[in-house]
Coordinates of C-alpha atoms in Angstrom, one line a residue:
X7 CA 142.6 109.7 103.7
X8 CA 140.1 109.8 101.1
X9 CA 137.7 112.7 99.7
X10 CA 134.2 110.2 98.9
X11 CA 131.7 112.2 97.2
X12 CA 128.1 110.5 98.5
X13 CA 125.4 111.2 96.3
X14 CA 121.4 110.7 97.1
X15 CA 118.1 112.3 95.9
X16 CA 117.3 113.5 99.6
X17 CA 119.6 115.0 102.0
X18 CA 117.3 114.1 105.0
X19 CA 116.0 110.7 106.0
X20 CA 112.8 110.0 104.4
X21 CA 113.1 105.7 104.5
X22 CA 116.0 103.1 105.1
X23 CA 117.9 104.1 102.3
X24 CA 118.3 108.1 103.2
X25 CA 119.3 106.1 106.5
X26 CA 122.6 104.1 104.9
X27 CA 123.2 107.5 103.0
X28 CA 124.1 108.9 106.4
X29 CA 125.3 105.9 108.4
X30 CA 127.6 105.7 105.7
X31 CA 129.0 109.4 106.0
X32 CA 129.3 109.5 109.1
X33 CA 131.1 106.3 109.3
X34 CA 133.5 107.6 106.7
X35 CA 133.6 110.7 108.4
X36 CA 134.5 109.1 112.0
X37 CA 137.8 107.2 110.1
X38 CA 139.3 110.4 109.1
X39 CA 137.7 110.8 104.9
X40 CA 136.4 113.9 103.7
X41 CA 132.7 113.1 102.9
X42 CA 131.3 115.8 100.2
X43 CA 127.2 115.6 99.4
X44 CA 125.4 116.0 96.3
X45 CA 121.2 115.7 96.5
X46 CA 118.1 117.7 95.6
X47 CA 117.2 121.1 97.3
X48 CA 114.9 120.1 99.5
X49 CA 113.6 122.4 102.2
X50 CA 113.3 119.7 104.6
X51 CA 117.0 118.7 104.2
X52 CA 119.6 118.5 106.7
X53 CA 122.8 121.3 106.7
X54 CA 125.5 120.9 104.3
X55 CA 128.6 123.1 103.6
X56 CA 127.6 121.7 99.8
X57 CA 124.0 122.8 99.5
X58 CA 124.3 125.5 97.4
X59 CA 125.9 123.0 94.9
X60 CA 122.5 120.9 95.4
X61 CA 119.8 120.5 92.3
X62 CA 117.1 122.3 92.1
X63 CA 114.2 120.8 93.9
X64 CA 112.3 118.8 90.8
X65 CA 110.1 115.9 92.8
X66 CA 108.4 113.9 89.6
X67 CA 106.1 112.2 92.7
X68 CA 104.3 115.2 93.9
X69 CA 103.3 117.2 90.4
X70 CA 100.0 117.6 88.7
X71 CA 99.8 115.8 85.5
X72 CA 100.2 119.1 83.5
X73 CA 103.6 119.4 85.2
X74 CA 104.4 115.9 84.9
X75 CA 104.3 116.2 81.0
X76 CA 106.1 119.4 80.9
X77 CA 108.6 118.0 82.6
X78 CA 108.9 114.6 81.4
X79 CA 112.6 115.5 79.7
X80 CA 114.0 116.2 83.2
X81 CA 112.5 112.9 85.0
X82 CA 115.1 111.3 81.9
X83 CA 118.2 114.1 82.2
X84 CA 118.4 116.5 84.8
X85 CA 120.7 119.0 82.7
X86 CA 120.4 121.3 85.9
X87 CA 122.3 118.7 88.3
X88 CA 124.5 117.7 85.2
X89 CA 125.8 121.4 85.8
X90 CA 125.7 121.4 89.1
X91 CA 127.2 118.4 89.7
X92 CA 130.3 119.4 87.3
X93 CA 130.6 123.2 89.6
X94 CA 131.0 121.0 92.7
X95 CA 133.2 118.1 91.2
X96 CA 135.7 121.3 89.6
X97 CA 135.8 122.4 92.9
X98 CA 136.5 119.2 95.5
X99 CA 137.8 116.8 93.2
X100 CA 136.5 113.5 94.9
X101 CA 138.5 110.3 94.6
X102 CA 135.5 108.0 94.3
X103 CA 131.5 108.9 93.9
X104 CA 129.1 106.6 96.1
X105 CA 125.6 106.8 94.8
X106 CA 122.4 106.2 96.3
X107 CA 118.9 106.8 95.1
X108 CA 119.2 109.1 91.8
X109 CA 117.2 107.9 89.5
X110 CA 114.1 109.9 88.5
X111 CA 115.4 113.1 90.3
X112 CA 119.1 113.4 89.5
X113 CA 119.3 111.0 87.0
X114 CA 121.4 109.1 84.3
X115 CA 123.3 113.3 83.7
X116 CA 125.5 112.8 86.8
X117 CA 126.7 109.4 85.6
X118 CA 128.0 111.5 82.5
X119 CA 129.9 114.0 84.6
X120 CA 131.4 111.1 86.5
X121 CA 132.9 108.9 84.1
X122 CA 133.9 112.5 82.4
X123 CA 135.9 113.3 85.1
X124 CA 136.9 110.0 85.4
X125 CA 135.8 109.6 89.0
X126 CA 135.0 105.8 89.8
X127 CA 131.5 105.2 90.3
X128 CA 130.0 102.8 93.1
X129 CA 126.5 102.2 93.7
X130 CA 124.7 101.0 96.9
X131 CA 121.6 98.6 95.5
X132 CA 119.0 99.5 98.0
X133 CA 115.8 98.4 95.8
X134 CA 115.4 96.4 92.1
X135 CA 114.9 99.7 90.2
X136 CA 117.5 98.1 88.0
X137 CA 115.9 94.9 87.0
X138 CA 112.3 96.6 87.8
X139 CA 110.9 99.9 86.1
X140 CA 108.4 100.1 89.2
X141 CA 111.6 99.1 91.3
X142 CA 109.4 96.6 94.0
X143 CA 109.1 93.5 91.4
X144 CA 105.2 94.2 92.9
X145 CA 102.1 94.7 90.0
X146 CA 98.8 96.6 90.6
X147 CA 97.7 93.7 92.7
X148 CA 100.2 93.9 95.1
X149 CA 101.5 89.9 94.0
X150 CA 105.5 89.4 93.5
X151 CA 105.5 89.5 89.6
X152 CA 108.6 89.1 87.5
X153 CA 107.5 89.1 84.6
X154 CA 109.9 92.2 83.1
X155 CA 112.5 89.7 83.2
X156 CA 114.9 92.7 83.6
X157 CA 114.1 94.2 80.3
X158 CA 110.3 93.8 79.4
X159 CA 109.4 97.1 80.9
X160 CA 106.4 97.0 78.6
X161 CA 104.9 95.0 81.1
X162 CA 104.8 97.6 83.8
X163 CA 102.4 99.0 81.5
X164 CA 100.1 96.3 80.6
X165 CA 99.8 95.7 84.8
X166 CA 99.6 99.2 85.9
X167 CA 102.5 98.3 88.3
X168 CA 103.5 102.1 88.9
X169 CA 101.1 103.6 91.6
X170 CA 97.9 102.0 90.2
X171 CA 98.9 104.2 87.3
X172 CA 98.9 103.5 83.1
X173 CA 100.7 107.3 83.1
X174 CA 102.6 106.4 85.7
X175 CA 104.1 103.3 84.4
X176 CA 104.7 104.0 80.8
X177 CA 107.0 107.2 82.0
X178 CA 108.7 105.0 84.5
X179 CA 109.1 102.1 81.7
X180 CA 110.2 104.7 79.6
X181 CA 112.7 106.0 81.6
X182 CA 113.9 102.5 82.0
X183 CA 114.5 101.9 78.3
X184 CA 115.9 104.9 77.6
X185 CA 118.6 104.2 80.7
X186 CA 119.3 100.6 79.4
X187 CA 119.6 102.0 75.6
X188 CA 122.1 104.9 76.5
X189 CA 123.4 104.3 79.9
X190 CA 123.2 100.4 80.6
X191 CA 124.7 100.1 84.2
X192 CA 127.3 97.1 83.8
X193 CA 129.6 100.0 81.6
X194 CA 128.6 103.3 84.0
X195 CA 129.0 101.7 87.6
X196 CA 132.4 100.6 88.6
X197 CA 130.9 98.4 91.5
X198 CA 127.2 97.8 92.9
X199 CA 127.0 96.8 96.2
X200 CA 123.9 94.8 97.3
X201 CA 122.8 95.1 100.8
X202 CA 121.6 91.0 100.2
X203 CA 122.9 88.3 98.6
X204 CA 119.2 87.7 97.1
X205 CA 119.5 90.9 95.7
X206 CA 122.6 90.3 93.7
X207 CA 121.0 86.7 92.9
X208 CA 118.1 88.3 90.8
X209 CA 120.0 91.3 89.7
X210 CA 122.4 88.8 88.2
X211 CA 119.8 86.6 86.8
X212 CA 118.2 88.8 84.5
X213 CA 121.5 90.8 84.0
X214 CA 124.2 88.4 84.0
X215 CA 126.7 91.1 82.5
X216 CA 126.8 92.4 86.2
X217 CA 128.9 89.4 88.0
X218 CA 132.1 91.4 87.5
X219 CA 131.1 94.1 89.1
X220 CA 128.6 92.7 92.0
X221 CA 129.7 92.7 95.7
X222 CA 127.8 92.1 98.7
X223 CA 127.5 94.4 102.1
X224 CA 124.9 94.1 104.3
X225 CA 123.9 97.0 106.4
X226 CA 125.1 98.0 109.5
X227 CA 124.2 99.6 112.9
X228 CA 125.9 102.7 113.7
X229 CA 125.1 102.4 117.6
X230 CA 125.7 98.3 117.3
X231 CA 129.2 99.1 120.1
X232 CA 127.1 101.5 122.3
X233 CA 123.7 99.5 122.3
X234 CA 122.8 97.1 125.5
X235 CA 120.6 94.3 124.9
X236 CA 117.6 93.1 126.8
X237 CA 117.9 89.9 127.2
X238 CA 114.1 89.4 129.3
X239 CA 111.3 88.5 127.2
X240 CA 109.1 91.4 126.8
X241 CA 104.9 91.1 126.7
X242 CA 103.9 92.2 123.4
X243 CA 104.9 91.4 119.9
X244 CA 106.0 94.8 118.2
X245 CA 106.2 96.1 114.1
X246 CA 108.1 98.9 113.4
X247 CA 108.1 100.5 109.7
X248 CA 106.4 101.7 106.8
X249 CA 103.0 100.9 106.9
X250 CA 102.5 100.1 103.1
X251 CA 100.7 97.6 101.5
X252 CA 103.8 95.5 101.2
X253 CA 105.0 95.0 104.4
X254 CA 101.9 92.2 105.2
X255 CA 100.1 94.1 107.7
X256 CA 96.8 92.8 106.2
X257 CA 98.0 89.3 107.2
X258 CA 99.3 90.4 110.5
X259 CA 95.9 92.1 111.5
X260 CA 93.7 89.0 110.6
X261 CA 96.6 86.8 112.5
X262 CA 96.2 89.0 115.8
X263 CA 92.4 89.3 115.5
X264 CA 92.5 85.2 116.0
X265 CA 94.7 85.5 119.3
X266 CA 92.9 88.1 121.0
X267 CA 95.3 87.3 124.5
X268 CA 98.5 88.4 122.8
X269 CA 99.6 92.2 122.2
X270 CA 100.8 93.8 119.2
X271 CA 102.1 97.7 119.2
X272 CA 102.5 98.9 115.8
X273 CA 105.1 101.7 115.1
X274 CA 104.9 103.6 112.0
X275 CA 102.9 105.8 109.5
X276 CA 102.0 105.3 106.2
X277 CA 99.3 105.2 103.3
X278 CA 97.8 102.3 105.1
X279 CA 97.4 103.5 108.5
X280 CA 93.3 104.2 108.5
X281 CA 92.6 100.6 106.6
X282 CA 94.4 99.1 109.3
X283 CA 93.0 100.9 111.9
X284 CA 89.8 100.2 110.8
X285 CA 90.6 96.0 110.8
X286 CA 92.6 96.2 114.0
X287 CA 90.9 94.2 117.1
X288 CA 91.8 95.6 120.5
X289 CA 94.6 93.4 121.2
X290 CA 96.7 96.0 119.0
X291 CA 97.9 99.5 119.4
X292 CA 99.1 101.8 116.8
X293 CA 102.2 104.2 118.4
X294 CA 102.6 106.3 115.0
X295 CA 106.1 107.4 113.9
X296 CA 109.1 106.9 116.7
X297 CA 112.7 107.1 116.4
X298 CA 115.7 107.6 118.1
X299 CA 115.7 106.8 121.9
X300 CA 112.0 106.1 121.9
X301 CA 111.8 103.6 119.6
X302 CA 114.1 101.8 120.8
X303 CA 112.6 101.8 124.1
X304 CA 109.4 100.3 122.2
X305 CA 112.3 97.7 120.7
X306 CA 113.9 96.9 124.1
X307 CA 110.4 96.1 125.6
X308 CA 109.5 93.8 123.2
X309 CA 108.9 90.1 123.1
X310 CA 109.8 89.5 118.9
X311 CA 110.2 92.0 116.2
X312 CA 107.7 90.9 113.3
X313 CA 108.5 91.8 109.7
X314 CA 105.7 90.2 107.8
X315 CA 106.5 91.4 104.2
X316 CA 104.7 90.1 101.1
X317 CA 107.7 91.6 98.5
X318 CA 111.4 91.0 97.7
X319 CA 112.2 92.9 101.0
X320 CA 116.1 93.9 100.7
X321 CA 118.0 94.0 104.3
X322 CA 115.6 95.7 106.8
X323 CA 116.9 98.2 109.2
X324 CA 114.0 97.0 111.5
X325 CA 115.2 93.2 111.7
X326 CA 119.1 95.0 112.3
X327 CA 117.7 97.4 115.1
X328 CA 115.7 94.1 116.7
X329 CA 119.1 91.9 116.9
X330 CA 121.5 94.4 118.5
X331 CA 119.3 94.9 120.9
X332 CA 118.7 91.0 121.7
X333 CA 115.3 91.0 120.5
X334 CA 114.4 88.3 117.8
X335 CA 112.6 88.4 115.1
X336 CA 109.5 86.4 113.0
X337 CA 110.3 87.0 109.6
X338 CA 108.4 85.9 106.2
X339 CA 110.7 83.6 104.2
X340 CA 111.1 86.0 101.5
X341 CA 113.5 88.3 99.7
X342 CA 117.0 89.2 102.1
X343 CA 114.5 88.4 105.6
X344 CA 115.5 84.6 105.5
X345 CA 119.4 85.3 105.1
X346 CA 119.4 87.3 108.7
X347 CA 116.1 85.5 110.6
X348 CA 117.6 82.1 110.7
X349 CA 115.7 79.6 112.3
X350 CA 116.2 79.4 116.2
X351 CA 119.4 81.5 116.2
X352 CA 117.7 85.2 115.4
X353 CA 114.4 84.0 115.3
X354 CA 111.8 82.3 113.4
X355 CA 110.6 82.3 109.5
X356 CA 107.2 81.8 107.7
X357 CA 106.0 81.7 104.5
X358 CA 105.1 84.9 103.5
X359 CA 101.3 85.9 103.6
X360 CA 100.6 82.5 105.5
X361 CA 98.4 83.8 108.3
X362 CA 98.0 79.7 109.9
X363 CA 102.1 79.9 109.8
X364 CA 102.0 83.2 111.1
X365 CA 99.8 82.6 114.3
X366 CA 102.0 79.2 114.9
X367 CA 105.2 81.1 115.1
X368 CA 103.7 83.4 117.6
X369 CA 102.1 81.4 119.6
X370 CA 105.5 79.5 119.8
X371 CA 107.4 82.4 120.6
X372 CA 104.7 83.3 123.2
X373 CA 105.2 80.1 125.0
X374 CA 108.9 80.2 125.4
X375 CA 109.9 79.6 128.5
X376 CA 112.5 82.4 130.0
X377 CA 115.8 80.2 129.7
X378 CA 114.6 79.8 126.1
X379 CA 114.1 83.1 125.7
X380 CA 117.3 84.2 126.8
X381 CA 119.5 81.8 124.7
X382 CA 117.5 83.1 121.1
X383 CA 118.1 86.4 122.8
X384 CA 121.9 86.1 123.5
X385 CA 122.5 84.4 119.6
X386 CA 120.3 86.8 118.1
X387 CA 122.9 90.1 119.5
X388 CA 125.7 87.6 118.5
X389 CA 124.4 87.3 115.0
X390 CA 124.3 91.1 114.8
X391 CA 127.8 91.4 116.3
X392 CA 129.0 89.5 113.9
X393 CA 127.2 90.4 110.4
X394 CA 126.3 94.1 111.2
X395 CA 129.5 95.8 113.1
X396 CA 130.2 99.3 112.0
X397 CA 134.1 98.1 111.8
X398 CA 133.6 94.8 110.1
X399 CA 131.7 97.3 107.6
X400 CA 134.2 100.1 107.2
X401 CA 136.9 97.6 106.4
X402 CA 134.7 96.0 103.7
X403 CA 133.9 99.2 101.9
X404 CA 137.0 100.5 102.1
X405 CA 138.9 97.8 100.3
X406 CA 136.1 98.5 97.4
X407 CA 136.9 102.0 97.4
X408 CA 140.7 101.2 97.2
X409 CA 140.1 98.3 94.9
X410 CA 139.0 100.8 92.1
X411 CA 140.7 103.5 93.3
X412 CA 144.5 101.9 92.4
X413 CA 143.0 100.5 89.1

């Protein structure tokens, strides 16, 4: 058995991400491996035998711009969770570190300690903060731009892509030259796993010295064995996420104003939630934040999970929840979304921010009949049987933990 050290900036689930952090451990954990944590103190984090090895709490996001300057040098090198980092490792002793989100918070410092203690380092890739100093490939206008090319970080800058933000973006471009002067991540990681193989397409593009090191691991659903599908065709169309402006929901309002006989519950929170309110017709319903048991009751009830996102989206947990439980989805053709939507097996596809496509797939899915229905239900839980088993996902990731392990 194995002692896997997982490392994230929060130790509570905050977005998808926080959510793989745990799926993850307690995957290991259920095989028998020691899992030991290393995040920031947060006060909203979960228990941890490890927490008083944790970094002091230092969130960059939520300072005034005095404190921001002040404490520019730590947003580079947290020297705090370098030493924290090293008490912890001196005392467990991992056999193989598996990071998550660190940079900005716990920074390049614990890749020091790692390859100092010569502890293989492998990296889940769950956004483009690598190719992307503003991590989204998304400017100030909310359009896809790719125009840093991997390395033109001036141009988050010039187009304000950080939060609207010139101060903003020049300390996140910053940060990203300084990590690709002094710690360029093709000689710190050992392996980066991305959760798409469109991921690893672009990360590979503008960083070819990362083929050696790239594999690909989609998510997976803990509750996949345990979860029964519905198989009946529900009457309303659901969203469930982050409601941000680049998840599409502009598009999906206007497209649900024009069919003012077909439902649509919206499940979430998020920056956007007024604006949206303010557009929405009476055909839709906002449910606000669910999880657990009642969300996916909201899921089960369902017609078609939509995910109509107008960015690089990665491998949504929302189109992995909608499949093991039989329900499929219409997903924009863009990013990871077209590599699990596929066309009449899990669901439909559209081209992202087309609102004409948009209302044509509905109004297709609308009119199924229930024999129809049933047979894109019963592929769509096959699909996620077969690309998103807990088992199928253990057995991957261990071999990569192995792999560096014995060389």
């Amino acid at each position: 058995m194995l002692k896997i050290l997982q490392i994230n900036k929060y130790h509570y689930v905050r977005g998808g991400s926080d959510s793989v952090y745990f799926n993850t451990t307690n995957l290991l954990k259920e095989h028998g491996h020691k899992v030991i944590h290393f995040a920031m103190d947060f006060d909203e984090n979960e228990l941890s035998s490890e927490s008083s090895y944790f970094a002091s709490n230092n969130d960059f996001t939520k300072q005034s711009v005095i404190q921001k300057i002040t404490n520019m040098p730590s947003f580079f090198y947290n020297k705090d969770a370098e030493q924290r980092l090293k008490e912890l490792i001196e005392v467990e002793r991992p056999d193989v570190a598996h990071l998550h989100i660190f940079y900005g918070s716990l920074t390049s410092s614990i890749l020091k300690v790692l390859k100092e203690y010569k502890i293989p380092i492998v990296v889940s890739v769950h956004d483009y903060k690598f190719v992307c100093s503003a991590y989204l490939f998304l400017n100030n206008k909310n359009e896809v731009c790719e125009k840093c090319e991997g390395k033109k970080h001036y141009e988050a800058i010039i187009n304000k892509c950080v939060k609207g933000s010139r101060l903003f973006s020049t300390i996140f471009a910053l940060e990203a030259y300084y990590r690709d002067s002094f710690y360029p991540i093709h000689k710190m990681f050992d392996r980066l796993i991305f959760v798409s193989k469109f991921s690893a397409v672009i990360h590979n593009k503008y960083k070819k010295e990362l083929k050696d090191i790239t594999s690909h691991l989609y998510n997976f659903d803990p509750l996949l064995d345990t979860k029964i599908a519905n198989n009946k065709k529900g009457d309303y169309f659901l969203y469930s996420g982050r409601l941000s402006k680049e998840k599409g929901l502009k598009t999906l309002i206007r497209t649900f104003a024009k069919l003012p006989d077909i439902q649509l519950k919206i499940a979430g929170t998020g920056e956007e939630m007024e604006s949206l309110k303010s557009e929405a017709t009476s055909n839709i319903e906002f449910l606000g934040f669910l999880k657990g048991a009642e969300l996916q009751t909201v899921i089960l009830n369902s017609s078609f999970v939509i995910t109509p996102s107008e960015w690089y989206e990665n491998n949504p947990m929302a189109i992995i929840e909608a499949l093991t439980l039989g329900k499929p989805v219409i997903g924009a053709n863009i990013g990871g979304i077209p590599e699990i939507v596929i066309e009449n097996i899990s669901g439909f596809l559209f081209s992202a921010g087309s609102e004409e496509e948009l209302r044509s797939k509905i109004v297709k899915a609308d009119a199924l009949s229930k024999n129809d229905y049933l047979t894109l239900s019963m592929t769509s839980r096959k699909f996620a049987e077969d690309q998103f088993s807990p088992q199928k996902h253990y057995e991957q990731l261990m071999k990569i933990y192995n792999d560096l392990i014995n060389n």
